[in-house]
CSV table of C-alpha atoms in Angstrom, one decimal:
chain,number,residue,atom,x,y,z
O,1,UNK,CA,3.8,-44.4,57.0
O,2,UNK,CA,1.5,-42.3,59.6
O,3,UNK,CA,-0.8,-40.0,58.0
O,4,UNK,CA,-2.3,-36.7,58.7
O,5,UNK,CA,-6.0,-35.6,60.3
O,6,UNK,CA,-9.0,-35.4,57.8
O,7,UNK,CA,-8.4,-35.3,53.6
O,8,UNK,CA,-10.6,-36.8,51.1
O,9,UNK,CA,-10.2,-39.7,48.5
O,10,UNK,CA,-11.6,-37.3,44.8
O,11,UNK,CA,-10.9,-40.0,41.8
O,12,UNK,CA,-7.3,-39.0,40.4
O,13,UNK,CA,-8.6,-38.9,36.9
O,14,UNK,CA,-4.6,-38.7,36.4
O,15,UNK,CA,-5.7,-42.0,33.7
O,16,UNK,CA,-5.7,-39.4,30.7
O,17,UNK,CA,-1.8,-38.0,31.2
O,18,UNK,CA,0.0,-40.4,33.7
O,19,UNK,CA,2.0,-42.6,29.9
O,20,UNK,CA,1.9,-39.5,28.4
O,21,UNK,CA,5.0,-37.8,28.2
O,22,UNK,CA,6.0,-34.2,28.2
O,23,UNK,CA,5.8,-32.5,24.5
O,24,UNK,CA,6.8,-29.6,23.7
O,25,UNK,CA,4.5,-27.0,22.5
O,26,UNK,CA,4.6,-25.1,19.4
O,27,UNK,CA,5.9,-21.6,19.9
O,28,UNK,CA,2.5,-19.1,20.2
O,29,UNK,CA,2.1,-16.5,17.5
O,30,UNK,CA,2.4,-13.8,20.4
O,31,UNK,CA,2.7,-13.9,24.2
O,32,UNK,CA,0.3,-11.9,26.6
O,33,UNK,CA,3.3,-12.2,29.7
O,34,UNK,CA,1.6,-11.0,32.5
O,35,UNK,CA,3.0,-8.5,35.0
O,36,UNK,CA,1.4,-10.4,38.4
O,37,UNK,CA,3.1,-14.0,38.3
O,38,UNK,CA,4.1,-13.5,42.1
O,39,UNK,CA,2.5,-13.3,45.4
O,40,UNK,CA,4.8,-9.5,46.5
O,41,UNK,CA,5.9,-5.7,45.0
O,42,UNK,CA,4.6,-5.0,41.5
O,43,UNK,CA,7.0,-5.1,38.5
O,44,UNK,CA,7.3,-2.7,36.0
O,45,UNK,CA,7.7,-2.5,32.1
O,46,UNK,CA,11.7,-1.4,30.9
O,47,UNK,CA,10.7,-2.0,27.2
O,48,UNK,CA,8.3,0.3,25.8
O,49,UNK,CA,5.6,-0.2,22.7
O,50,UNK,CA,7.4,-1.2,19.1
O,51,UNK,CA,11.3,-2.5,21.0
O,52,UNK,CA,12.6,-6.3,19.6
O,53,UNK,CA,12.9,-8.2,22.6
O,54,UNK,CA,15.2,-11.3,22.3
O,55,UNK,CA,14.0,-14.9,24.4
O,56,UNK,CA,15.7,-14.5,27.9
O,57,UNK,CA,15.5,-10.7,28.2
O,58,UNK,CA,14.4,-9.1,30.8
O,59,UNK,CA,11.0,-6.8,30.2
O,60,UNK,CA,10.0,-5.8,33.7
O,61,UNK,CA,11.3,-5.8,37.0
O,62,UNK,CA,11.1,-3.9,40.9
O,63,UNK,CA,13.9,-2.9,43.0
O,64,UNK,CA,11.3,-4.0,46.2
O,65,UNK,CA,13.1,-8.0,47.8
O,66,UNK,CA,9.6,-9.6,47.6
O,67,UNK,CA,8.9,-9.9,44.5
O,68,UNK,CA,9.5,-11.4,41.0
O,69,UNK,CA,11.7,-10.4,37.6
O,70,UNK,CA,9.3,-10.8,35.0
O,71,UNK,CA,11.6,-12.4,31.1
O,72,UNK,CA,10.5,-12.4,27.0
O,73,UNK,CA,9.2,-16.5,26.7
O,74,UNK,CA,9.8,-15.5,22.9
O,75,UNK,CA,12.0,-13.4,21.0
O,76,UNK,CA,10.1,-10.7,18.8
O,77,UNK,CA,8.3,-7.3,18.7
O,78,UNK,CA,6.6,-5.4,21.7
O,79,UNK,CA,3.4,-4.6,20.0
O,80,UNK,CA,0.5,-3.4,23.7
O,81,UNK,CA,1.6,-2.9,26.9
O,82,UNK,CA,-2.2,-3.4,28.8
O,83,UNK,CA,-4.8,-4.6,30.6
O,84,UNK,CA,-6.0,-8.4,29.4
O,85,UNK,CA,-7.5,-11.4,31.4
O,86,UNK,CA,-5.6,-13.0,34.0
O,87,UNK,CA,-5.7,-16.2,35.0
O,88,UNK,CA,-5.5,-15.6,38.8
O,89,UNK,CA,-6.4,-11.8,39.5
O,90,UNK,CA,-9.2,-11.5,36.6
O,91,UNK,CA,-6.8,-9.0,34.5
O,92,UNK,CA,-3.4,-7.1,35.1
O,93,UNK,CA,-1.2,-5.4,32.9
O,94,UNK,CA,0.8,-7.1,30.7
O,95,UNK,CA,3.3,-6.5,27.2
O,96,UNK,CA,2.4,-8.2,24.3
O,97,UNK,CA,4.8,-9.9,21.8
O,98,UNK,CA,4.5,-10.6,18.5
O,99,UNK,CA,6.4,-13.5,17.3
O,100,UNK,CA,9.4,-13.2,15.0
O,101,UNK,CA,9.9,-16.9,14.6
O,102,UNK,CA,12.6,-16.3,15.6
O,103,UNK,CA,13.7,-18.3,18.6
O,104,UNK,CA,16.7,-15.7,19.3
O,105,UNK,CA,18.1,-15.6,22.7
O,106,UNK,CA,19.9,-13.0,24.4
O,107,UNK,CA,23.5,-12.0,23.9
O,108,UNK,CA,24.7,-14.1,27.3
O,109,UNK,CA,22.8,-16.7,27.7
O,110,UNK,CA,22.7,-19.9,27.8
O,111,UNK,CA,25.8,-19.9,30.1
O,112,UNK,CA,27.4,-22.9,31.6
O,113,UNK,CA,28.1,-23.0,35.1
O,114,UNK,CA,29.4,-25.0,37.4
O,115,UNK,CA,27.4,-24.6,40.2
O,116,UNK,CA,29.7,-26.5,43.2
O,117,UNK,CA,31.9,-23.1,42.6
O,118,UNK,CA,29.9,-20.9,43.5
O,119,UNK,CA,28.6,-19.5,47.0
O,120,UNK,CA,25.7,-19.2,48.3
O,121,UNK,CA,24.7,-15.6,48.2
O,122,UNK,CA,25.9,-16.4,44.2
O,123,UNK,CA,23.3,-18.7,43.6
O,124,UNK,CA,20.7,-16.8,45.7
O,125,UNK,CA,21.5,-13.5,43.4
O,126,UNK,CA,21.1,-16.0,40.0
O,127,UNK,CA,17.6,-17.6,41.4
O,128,UNK,CA,16.5,-13.8,41.4
O,129,UNK,CA,17.7,-12.6,38.5
O,130,UNK,CA,15.4,-15.9,36.6
O,131,UNK,CA,12.9,-14.7,38.2
O,132,UNK,CA,11.7,-17.8,40.1
O,133,UNK,CA,8.3,-18.8,41.7
O,134,UNK,CA,7.1,-21.1,43.7
O,135,UNK,CA,5.4,-23.6,40.4
O,136,UNK,CA,3.2,-25.6,42.5
O,137,UNK,CA,0.7,-22.5,42.2
O,138,UNK,CA,1.1,-20.3,45.3
O,139,UNK,CA,4.0,-18.4,43.3
O,140,UNK,CA,6.4,-17.2,46.4
O,141,UNK,CA,9.5,-15.8,45.6
O,142,UNK,CA,11.8,-19.0,46.0
O,143,UNK,CA,14.6,-16.5,46.6
O,144,UNK,CA,12.8,-14.8,49.4
O,145,UNK,CA,11.5,-19.0,50.8
O,146,UNK,CA,15.7,-19.0,50.7
O,147,UNK,CA,15.9,-16.3,52.3
O,148,UNK,CA,15.2,-16.8,56.0
O,149,UNK,CA,15.1,-14.6,58.7
O,150,UNK,CA,18.5,-14.9,61.0
O,151,UNK,CA,16.0,-15.7,64.1
O,152,UNK,CA,15.0,-18.5,61.9
O,153,UNK,CA,17.0,-21.4,62.2
O,154,UNK,CA,16.3,-23.6,59.3
O,155,UNK,CA,17.6,-27.4,59.3
O,156,UNK,CA,15.8,-29.6,56.9
O,157,UNK,CA,14.8,-28.9,53.0
O,158,UNK,CA,11.3,-30.9,51.7
O,159,UNK,CA,10.3,-31.3,47.9
O,160,UNK,CA,7.1,-31.4,47.4
O,161,UNK,CA,6.2,-33.9,44.9
O,162,UNK,CA,3.1,-35.4,46.6
O,163,UNK,CA,0.5,-34.0,43.1
O,164,UNK,CA,-2.1,-34.7,45.2
O,165,UNK,CA,-4.2,-32.7,43.0
O,166,UNK,CA,-6.8,-34.4,40.6
O,167,UNK,CA,-5.9,-34.6,37.2
O,168,UNK,CA,-2.2,-32.8,37.0
O,169,UNK,CA,0.7,-34.9,35.9
O,170,UNK,CA,3.1,-32.3,34.8
O,171,UNK,CA,5.5,-32.6,38.4
O,172,UNK,CA,4.6,-36.6,37.6
O,173,UNK,CA,6.7,-36.4,34.6
O,174,UNK,CA,9.0,-34.2,35.3
O,175,UNK,CA,10.2,-37.2,37.8
O,176,UNK,CA,10.1,-39.4,35.3
O,177,UNK,CA,12.3,-37.4,32.9
O,178,UNK,CA,13.8,-34.7,34.6
O,179,UNK,CA,15.3,-36.6,37.1
O,180,UNK,CA,19.1,-35.9,36.6
O,181,UNK,CA,17.8,-31.5,36.8
O,182,UNK,CA,15.3,-32.4,40.1
O,183,UNK,CA,18.6,-34.1,41.8
O,184,UNK,CA,20.9,-30.7,40.9
O,185,UNK,CA,17.8,-28.6,41.6
O,186,UNK,CA,17.7,-30.1,45.0
O,187,UNK,CA,21.2,-29.9,45.6
O,188,UNK,CA,21.7,-26.0,44.7
O,189,UNK,CA,18.7,-25.1,46.9
O,190,UNK,CA,20.1,-26.9,49.8
O,191,UNK,CA,23.8,-25.2,49.6
O,192,UNK,CA,21.6,-22.4,49.6
O,193,UNK,CA,19.7,-23.5,53.0
O,194,UNK,CA,22.7,-24.6,54.2
O,195,UNK,CA,21.2,-27.6,55.2
O,196,UNK,CA,22.5,-31.0,55.0
O,197,UNK,CA,19.3,-33.2,55.6
O,198,UNK,CA,16.2,-33.5,53.5
O,199,UNK,CA,13.3,-35.4,52.1
O,200,UNK,CA,11.5,-35.6,49.4
O,201,UNK,CA,7.9,-37.2,49.8
O,202,UNK,CA,6.1,-38.8,46.0
O,203,UNK,CA,2.6,-40.5,46.8
O,204,UNK,CA,2.8,-44.3,46.9
O,205,UNK,CA,-0.2,-44.1,43.3
O,206,UNK,CA,3.6,-43.0,41.8
O,207,UNK,CA,5.4,-46.3,42.6
O,208,UNK,CA,8.2,-45.9,39.0
O,209,UNK,CA,8.8,-41.3,40.4
O,210,UNK,CA,9.4,-43.1,43.6
O,211,UNK,CA,12.3,-45.6,42.6
O,212,UNK,CA,13.5,-43.5,40.1
O,213,UNK,CA,14.0,-40.3,42.7
O,214,UNK,CA,14.9,-43.3,44.7
O,215,UNK,CA,18.0,-44.0,42.2
O,216,UNK,CA,18.8,-40.6,41.5
O,217,UNK,CA,19.6,-39.5,45.8
O,218,UNK,CA,21.4,-42.9,46.9
O,219,UNK,CA,24.4,-42.2,48.2
O,220,UNK,CA,23.0,-38.6,49.9
O,221,UNK,CA,21.4,-37.2,52.1
O,222,UNK,CA,17.8,-37.0,51.1
O,223,UNK,CA,15.9,-39.8,51.8
O,224,UNK,CA,12.5,-40.3,49.3
O,225,UNK,CA,9.5,-41.3,51.0
O,226,UNK,CA,6.3,-43.3,49.7
O,227,UNK,CA,3.2,-41.0,51.5
O,228,UNK,CA,-0.2,-42.5,51.6
O,229,UNK,CA,-2.2,-40.9,48.8
O,230,UNK,CA,-4.7,-39.3,50.0
O,231,UNK,CA,-6.0,-35.1,49.8
O,232,UNK,CA,-4.6,-32.7,50.2
O,233,UNK,CA,-0.9,-34.5,51.0
O,234,UNK,CA,1.0,-31.6,49.0
O,235,UNK,CA,-0.2,-29.5,51.4
O,236,UNK,CA,2.7,-27.6,52.8
O,237,UNK,CA,1.7,-27.9,57.0
O,238,UNK,CA,0.1,-31.6,55.4
O,239,UNK,CA,3.8,-32.7,54.0
O,240,UNK,CA,5.6,-31.1,57.1
O,241,UNK,CA,3.3,-33.0,60.4
O,242,UNK,CA,3.6,-36.4,57.7
O,243,UNK,CA,8.0,-36.2,56.8
O,244,UNK,CA,9.4,-34.8,60.0
O,245,UNK,CA,6.6,-34.6,63.0
O,246,UNK,CA,6.7,-31.4,62.8
O,247,UNK,CA,3.5,-29.4,63.6
O,248,UNK,CA,3.5,-25.4,62.0
O,249,UNK,CA,2.0,-23.4,64.1
O,250,UNK,CA,-1.9,-21.8,64.0
O,251,UNK,CA,-0.6,-19.1,62.0
O,252,UNK,CA,2.8,-19.7,61.5
O,253,UNK,CA,4.5,-20.5,58.3
O,254,UNK,CA,7.3,-23.7,57.7
O,255,UNK,CA,10.6,-21.5,58.6
O,256,UNK,CA,8.5,-21.5,62.1
O,257,UNK,CA,9.4,-25.1,62.7
O,258,UNK,CA,12.9,-25.1,60.7
O,259,UNK,CA,11.9,-26.2,57.0
O,260,UNK,CA,11.8,-25.3,53.6
O,261,UNK,CA,9.7,-26.6,51.1
O,262,UNK,CA,8.9,-26.4,47.5
O,263,UNK,CA,7.9,-27.8,44.1
O,264,UNK,CA,9.5,-30.1,41.6
O,265,UNK,CA,9.1,-27.8,38.7
O,266,UNK,CA,10.8,-25.1,40.8
O,267,UNK,CA,14.0,-27.2,41.5
O,268,UNK,CA,13.9,-27.3,37.8
O,269,UNK,CA,13.3,-24.5,37.5
O,270,UNK,CA,16.9,-24.2,39.6
O,271,UNK,CA,18.7,-25.9,38.1
O,272,UNK,CA,18.1,-24.5,34.6
O,273,UNK,CA,18.6,-21.0,35.8
O,274,UNK,CA,21.7,-22.2,37.6
O,275,UNK,CA,23.5,-24.4,35.7
O,276,UNK,CA,22.5,-22.7,32.8
O,277,UNK,CA,21.6,-19.1,33.1
O,278,UNK,CA,18.1,-20.1,31.6
O,279,UNK,CA,15.1,-17.6,33.3
O,280,UNK,CA,12.1,-18.7,34.0
O,281,UNK,CA,10.3,-18.6,30.8
O,282,UNK,CA,8.2,-21.3,30.2
O,283,UNK,CA,7.3,-25.0,32.6
O,284,UNK,CA,5.5,-27.4,32.2
O,285,UNK,CA,1.5,-27.7,31.9
O,286,UNK,CA,-1.2,-30.5,32.1
O,287,UNK,CA,-3.5,-30.2,29.8
O,288,UNK,CA,-6.6,-32.5,30.7
O,289,UNK,CA,-10.3,-33.0,31.3
O,290,UNK,CA,-12.9,-35.1,29.9
O,291,UNK,CA,-13.1,-32.3,27.1
O,292,UNK,CA,-10.7,-32.3,25.6
O,293,UNK,CA,-9.5,-34.2,22.2
O,294,UNK,CA,-5.9,-35.5,23.1
O,295,UNK,CA,-5.1,-35.1,26.8
O,296,UNK,CA,-1.2,-34.4,27.1
O,297,UNK,CA,1.6,-32.7,29.4
O,298,UNK,CA,3.4,-29.9,26.9
O,299,UNK,CA,6.3,-27.3,27.8
O,300,UNK,CA,4.2,-24.6,27.2
O,301,UNK,CA,5.7,-21.0,26.9
O,302,UNK,CA,4.5,-18.4,29.5
O,303,UNK,CA,2.5,-15.9,28.2
O,304,UNK,CA,1.1,-18.9,25.4
O,305,UNK,CA,-3.2,-18.4,26.1
O,306,UNK,CA,-5.5,-21.5,27.2
O,307,UNK,CA,-6.3,-22.0,23.7
O,308,UNK,CA,-3.0,-22.3,22.7
O,309,UNK,CA,-2.9,-25.7,24.9
O,310,UNK,CA,-6.1,-26.4,23.5
O,311,UNK,CA,-4.8,-26.2,20.0
O,312,UNK,CA,-2.3,-28.4,20.5
O,313,UNK,CA,-4.5,-31.1,22.5
O,314,UNK,CA,-6.6,-31.1,19.1
O,315,UNK,CA,-9.4,-29.4,20.2
O,316,UNK,CA,-12.4,-30.1,22.3
O,317,UNK,CA,-14.3,-33.9,21.5
O,318,UNK,CA,-17.4,-32.8,23.5
O,319,UNK,CA,-19.4,-29.8,24.7
O,320,UNK,CA,-17.7,-27.4,27.3
O,321,UNK,CA,-19.3,-26.5,30.1
O,322,UNK,CA,-15.9,-25.5,32.3
O,323,UNK,CA,-12.2,-24.0,31.7
O,324,UNK,CA,-10.2,-24.7,34.8
O,325,UNK,CA,-6.9,-23.1,35.9
O,326,UNK,CA,-5.0,-25.7,38.2
O,327,UNK,CA,-6.8,-29.0,39.6
O,328,UNK,CA,-10.4,-29.3,40.6
O,329,UNK,CA,-10.6,-28.5,43.7
O,330,UNK,CA,-7.9,-25.6,44.0
O,331,UNK,CA,-8.2,-23.4,40.9
O,332,UNK,CA,-9.9,-21.0,39.5
O,333,UNK,CA,-12.6,-20.7,37.0
O,334,UNK,CA,-12.1,-18.9,34.0
O,335,UNK,CA,-14.4,-17.1,31.4
O,336,UNK,CA,-12.6,-17.5,28.4
O,337,UNK,CA,-9.4,-19.4,26.7
O,338,UNK,CA,-7.6,-16.2,26.2
O,339,UNK,CA,-6.1,-16.1,29.3
O,340,UNK,CA,-2.5,-16.4,29.1
O,341,UNK,CA,0.1,-19.5,30.7
O,342,UNK,CA,1.9,-18.2,34.1
O,343,UNK,CA,4.5,-19.7,35.8
O,344,UNK,CA,2.2,-21.1,38.3
O,345,UNK,CA,0.2,-22.6,36.2
O,346,UNK,CA,0.5,-26.6,36.5
O,347,UNK,CA,-2.4,-27.5,34.9
O,348,UNK,CA,-5.3,-26.4,32.2
O,349,UNK,CA,-8.5,-28.4,32.4
O,350,UNK,CA,-11.6,-28.6,29.6
O,351,UNK,CA,-14.9,-29.8,31.4
O,352,UNK,CA,-18.1,-31.8,30.4
O,353,UNK,CA,-20.8,-32.2,31.9
O,354,UNK,CA,-19.4,-35.2,33.2
O,355,UNK,CA,-16.7,-33.7,35.4
O,356,UNK,CA,-18.9,-31.0,36.1
O,357,UNK,CA,-21.8,-31.1,39.6
O,358,UNK,CA,-24.5,-29.1,39.0
O,359,UNK,CA,-26.6,-29.7,42.2
O,360,UNK,CA,-28.2,-27.0,43.6
O,361,UNK,CA,-26.7,-25.5,46.6
O,362,UNK,CA,-28.6,-25.8,50.0
O,363,UNK,CA,-29.0,-24.6,53.6
O,364,UNK,CA,-26.2,-26.1,55.9
O,365,UNK,CA,-27.8,-29.0,57.9
O,366,UNK,CA,-25.0,-29.6,60.2
O,367,UNK,CA,-23.9,-32.9,59.6
O,368,UNK,CA,-20.3,-32.4,60.8
O,369,UNK,CA,-18.6,-33.9,57.3
O,370,UNK,CA,-16.5,-31.0,56.6
O,371,UNK,CA,-15.3,-30.8,60.2
O,372,UNK,CA,-13.7,-34.5,59.3
O,373,UNK,CA,-12.4,-33.5,56.5
O,374,UNK,CA,-10.8,-30.5,57.4
O,375,UNK,CA,-7.5,-30.8,57.6
O,376,UNK,CA,-6.6,-28.2,59.6
O,377,UNK,CA,-8.8,-29.1,62.0
O,378,UNK,CA,-10.9,-25.7,61.4
O,379,UNK,CA,-14.5,-25.6,61.0
O,380,UNK,CA,-15.9,-25.1,57.7
O,381,UNK,CA,-19.2,-24.3,58.2
O,382,UNK,CA,-18.9,-21.9,60.7
O,383,UNK,CA,-16.3,-20.1,58.6
O,384,UNK,CA,-18.5,-19.7,55.5
O,385,UNK,CA,-21.7,-19.1,57.1
O,386,UNK,CA,-19.8,-16.3,59.2
O,387,UNK,CA,-18.1,-15.2,55.2
O,388,UNK,CA,-22.3,-15.8,53.9
O,389,UNK,CA,-23.3,-13.4,56.3
O,390,UNK,CA,-20.4,-10.7,56.4
O,391,UNK,CA,-18.9,-10.9,60.2
O,392,UNK,CA,-15.5,-11.4,58.8
O,393,UNK,CA,-13.3,-10.4,61.4
O,394,UNK,CA,-15.4,-12.6,64.3
O,395,UNK,CA,-14.3,-15.4,61.2
O,396,UNK,CA,-10.8,-14.4,61.6
O,397,UNK,CA,-10.2,-13.7,65.0
O,398,UNK,CA,-12.9,-16.6,66.3
O,399,UNK,CA,-12.5,-19.2,64.3
O,400,UNK,CA,-8.8,-18.9,62.8
O,401,UNK,CA,-10.2,-18.3,59.1
O,402,UNK,CA,-6.6,-17.3,57.7
O,403,UNK,CA,-5.8,-21.5,58.7
O,404,UNK,CA,-7.3,-21.9,55.6
O,405,UNK,CA,-5.7,-23.9,52.6
O,406,UNK,CA,-8.6,-23.4,50.3
O,407,UNK,CA,-8.1,-26.8,49.8
O,408,UNK,CA,-11.4,-28.1,49.2
O,409,UNK,CA,-11.6,-31.0,51.3
O,410,UNK,CA,-15.0,-29.4,52.6
O,411,UNK,CA,-16.7,-28.9,49.9
O,412,UNK,CA,-15.9,-32.3,47.8
O,413,UNK,CA,-17.9,-33.9,50.9
O,414,UNK,CA,-20.6,-31.0,51.2
O,415,UNK,CA,-24.4,-33.5,51.1
O,416,UNK,CA,-25.8,-29.2,50.5
O,417,UNK,CA,-23.1,-28.6,48.2
O,418,UNK,CA,-22.3,-25.1,49.4
O,419,UNK,CA,-19.8,-22.7,48.1
O,420,UNK,CA,-17.8,-23.4,51.4
O,421,UNK,CA,-14.3,-22.4,50.4
O,422,UNK,CA,-16.2,-19.5,47.7
O,423,UNK,CA,-16.9,-18.1,51.2
O,424,UNK,CA,-13.6,-17.8,52.8
O,425,UNK,CA,-12.3,-16.4,49.7
O,426,UNK,CA,-14.4,-14.1,50.1
O,427,UNK,CA,-14.1,-13.9,53.8
O,428,UNK,CA,-10.2,-13.2,53.7
O,429,UNK,CA,-10.1,-10.6,50.8
O,430,UNK,CA,-12.5,-8.5,53.1
O,431,UNK,CA,-10.6,-8.7,56.2
O,432,UNK,CA,-7.4,-8.3,53.7
O,433,UNK,CA,-9.3,-4.4,52.4
O,434,UNK,CA,-9.5,-3.7,55.9
O,435,UNK,CA,-6.0,-4.3,56.9
O,436,UNK,CA,-5.4,-1.8,53.7
O,437,UNK,CA,-7.4,0.8,55.0
O,438,UNK,CA,-6.5,1.1,58.3
O,439,UNK,CA,-2.5,1.3,56.8
O,440,UNK,CA,-3.4,3.9,54.9
O,441,UNK,CA,-4.7,6.0,57.8
O,442,UNK,CA,-1.7,5.0,60.0
O,443,UNK,CA,-0.4,6.7,56.8
O,444,UNK,CA,-2.0,9.5,57.2
């Protein structure tokens, strides 16, 4: 099978956890549940300090369509609603629940549903109520993704099972252990979209997962494809190009070429929500890295902290120099272990000096390696220089800044060790701030 342009081949470092079955983490003494766990309109608390809540109870919501409900992940007492550290946004308003040790479901959950008897609108409504978002890290509300505009004709669904980030094995273990739920989630998703053609893309370094899914989807119109192992194979645009031959245009979305892509964890959550009425309150998280005593794949409640995850893995095995939310290529470094697991947390990495590059950054030597590695065909070197020089508009309008998906391939190959993605992220943020200012002027 043909691959995409560019990309890199980092050490996958999956050996730490690939053979480790998913373990259910012990319930934490408390959970810190952020109100920002999705892209879109913010949610507001519908509980207050002192309230008693049950597992699965709705605790924050918004009337906006592009948003994501938030539910209690344990039963207990709301002890605080305040600003707490956040693994992506730095900090945000969060609801803190003290565990009562009972782990009681709110009334009405779980249920038993025959999803085949429900129509697309009913299925989509259940997915929205359950607060499901993209669990590969993007956290876009799933019900929105499954409701494309009338002028966007969707004919193909793609399950992103590549899991190309080094260290991460949460999706891989789910493919082996949650196979039936994955199949059900895919079928439900395809029914909502009204499509009959589906693909599952799995990197060929996971042959047992490929075989398990091929057997599970046998007799259906879903094709399971083994893809060349190359980072970032799991990026939506790369996956679409390799599986369908279609190319998402600059500034476009998968729906512009008739496709919708979902992550493995997301379709598992869809299955649970539709067949059992269970909202998104837990997820599989890979806890790994050379500073972890016993790396694991943990099923963790949303709101559990990174410190809770480390405790489940026997603590540290050496000097800790970096904590990352997600993978080493696209993840976010953390300054504390007191940040909570959110819906988009696929991995938590505790790294020692062995895994971290401390080479000093120097000036760009114009070698062109970043251009060769960029899967989007951009000029990362120029984008980073423009970001460094605060020429944000030029970066956007002349060098397609917004097409960068921040995969980190450029940083991986850069001999000057430039913080290319950091400069690009900052340039994007400054463009967004400027756009907000202009919108505010128009509103006035």
